């Protein structure tokens, strides 16, 4: 498991220590443990998560993708608000017209995911920024997109703090985004 880049209570009050303990410490940990068990003694044990996601199927894919998605999600959050760097802001303006429009589209897409899944800001195959969603363990890596930001919309990500108010959770996540990290993920 990748270590959290902040203390478990650092995202409070927007995301509680209890949520982090369950989401990071139980759910994410279970995907990593399952993946290690499934690949133990097999050639897949030496593959990177990116490679496994692109080639694996069934339980190995599901656990690899969920481990990758969770790591990516937790690494994209910060307790210290960051400004959107100029380079990223320019790309957002070109793709969405404004930062506020990106926020509206991202939260709307994430709120609209039926059941469990993920919302993403990605660089699409055309090189443009776009918002997309994926169900269950799926990830834009399999589509050849470059993920920049994700929000976990499985109920375990928000039910302790927000119960069934997914949109409120997403507004909180938006306030925790590390825009410096998102910018660093943007290809040249």
mmCIF file of N, CA, C and O in Angstrom, residues 5 13 30 40 46 49-51 54 58 61 66 82 99 126 139 143 157 159-160 168:
data_model
loop_
_atom_site.group_PDB
_atom_site.id
_atom_site.type_symbol
_atom_site.label_atom_id
_atom_site.label_comp_id
_atom_site.label_asym_id
_atom_site.label_seq_id
_atom_site.Cartn_x
_atom_site.Cartn_y
_atom_site.Cartn_z
ATOM 1 N N UNK A 5 -0.345 10.521 2.086
ATOM 2 C CA UNK A 5 0.562 11.678 2.097
ATOM 3 C C UNK A 5 0.185 12.718 3.155
ATOM 4 O O UNK A 5 0.682 13.837 3.129
ATOM 5 N N UNK A 13 -12.679 19.001 8.612
ATOM 6 C CA UNK A 13 -13.958 18.324 8.824
ATOM 7 C C UNK A 13 -14.600 17.790 7.537
ATOM 8 O O UNK A 13 -15.663 17.194 7.592
ATOM 9 N N UNK A 30 -7.756 -3.987 1.628
ATOM 10 C CA UNK A 30 -8.293 -5.282 1.195
ATOM 11 C C UNK A 30 -7.994 -5.538 -0.269
ATOM 12 O O UNK A 30 -7.632 -6.664 -0.652
ATOM 13 N N UNK A 40 0.400 -14.097 -5.945
ATOM 14 C CA UNK A 40 1.542 -14.719 -5.274
ATOM 15 C C UNK A 40 2.035 -15.934 -6.059
ATOM 16 O O UNK A 40 1.262 -16.817 -6.446
ATOM 17 N N UNK A 46 5.219 -9.707 -10.365
ATOM 18 C CA UNK A 46 6.305 -8.778 -10.675
ATOM 19 C C UNK A 46 5.874 -7.637 -11.590
ATOM 20 O O UNK A 46 6.681 -6.778 -11.939
ATOM 21 N N UNK A 49 1.167 -2.142 -11.328
ATOM 22 C CA UNK A 49 -0.289 -2.031 -11.343
ATOM 23 C C UNK A 49 -0.782 -1.578 -12.714
ATOM 24 O O UNK A 49 -1.774 -2.093 -13.224
ATOM 25 N N UNK A 50 -0.079 -0.619 -13.326
ATOM 26 C CA UNK A 50 -0.471 -0.148 -14.664
ATOM 27 C C UNK A 50 -0.513 -1.303 -15.656
ATOM 28 O O UNK A 50 -1.468 -1.438 -16.428
ATOM 29 N N UNK A 51 0.508 -2.144 -15.647
ATOM 30 C CA UNK A 51 0.565 -3.282 -16.572
ATOM 31 C C UNK A 51 -0.538 -4.292 -16.278
ATOM 32 O O UNK A 51 -1.174 -4.811 -17.196
ATOM 33 N N UNK A 54 -3.891 -3.100 -17.556
ATOM 34 C CA UNK A 54 -4.022 -3.155 -19.019
ATOM 35 C C UNK A 54 -4.174 -4.581 -19.551
ATOM 36 O O UNK A 54 -4.683 -4.777 -20.645
ATOM 37 N N UNK A 58 -10.853 -10.480 -14.801
ATOM 38 C CA UNK A 58 -11.454 -11.094 -13.623
ATOM 39 C C UNK A 58 -10.967 -10.501 -12.319
ATOM 40 O O UNK A 58 -10.698 -9.296 -12.225
ATOM 41 N N UNK A 61 -7.786 -8.259 -12.303
ATOM 42 C CA UNK A 61 -8.060 -6.910 -12.797
ATOM 43 C C UNK A 61 -8.816 -6.093 -11.752
ATOM 44 O O UNK A 61 -8.449 -4.963 -11.465
ATOM 45 N N UNK A 66 -8.808 -1.494 -8.533
ATOM 46 C CA UNK A 66 -9.276 -0.835 -7.321
ATOM 47 C C UNK A 66 -8.102 -0.341 -6.470
ATOM 48 O O UNK A 66 -8.167 0.743 -5.889
ATOM 49 N N UNK A 82 -4.801 24.302 -2.617
ATOM 50 C CA UNK A 82 -3.793 24.727 -3.586
ATOM 51 C C UNK A 82 -4.491 25.461 -4.723
ATOM 52 O O UNK A 82 -5.621 25.142 -5.091
ATOM 53 N N UNK A 99 -13.371 27.316 -14.900
ATOM 54 C CA UNK A 99 -13.140 26.370 -13.807
ATOM 55 C C UNK A 99 -14.466 25.977 -13.166
ATOM 56 O O UNK A 99 -14.675 24.811 -12.811
ATOM 57 N N UNK A 126 -8.015 12.462 -27.820
ATOM 58 C CA UNK A 126 -7.844 13.625 -28.696
ATOM 59 C C UNK A 126 -6.937 14.691 -28.083
ATOM 60 O O UNK A 126 -6.731 15.752 -28.662
ATOM 61 N N UNK A 139 -11.243 1.771 -15.040
ATOM 62 C CA UNK A 139 -10.337 2.905 -14.999
ATOM 63 C C UNK A 139 -10.068 3.396 -16.415
ATOM 64 O O UNK A 139 -10.054 2.583 -17.353
ATOM 65 N N UNK A 143 -8.735 2.631 -21.487
ATOM 66 C CA UNK A 143 -9.195 3.312 -22.691
ATOM 67 C C UNK A 143 -8.105 4.153 -23.329
ATOM 68 O O UNK A 143 -8.350 4.844 -24.319
ATOM 69 N N UNK A 157 -16.929 5.387 0.362
ATOM 70 C CA UNK A 157 -16.118 6.606 0.344
ATOM 71 C C UNK A 157 -16.770 7.750 1.103
ATOM 72 O O UNK A 157 -16.079 8.665 1.557
ATOM 73 N N UNK A 159 -20.242 7.335 3.034
ATOM 74 C CA UNK A 159 -21.426 7.062 3.831
ATOM 75 C C UNK A 159 -21.263 7.396 5.313
ATOM 76 O O UNK A 159 -22.218 7.807 5.956
ATOM 77 N N UNK A 160 -20.091 7.265 5.865
ATOM 78 C CA UNK A 160 -19.888 7.595 7.283
ATOM 79 C C UNK A 160 -20.137 9.085 7.520
ATOM 80 O O UNK A 160 -20.832 9.464 8.463
ATOM 81 N N UNK A 168 -23.000 16.305 -1.671
ATOM 82 C CA UNK A 168 -22.296 17.039 -0.609
ATOM 83 C C UNK A 168 -20.880 16.506 -0.428
ATOM 84 O O UNK A 168 -19.930 17.273 -0.232
#
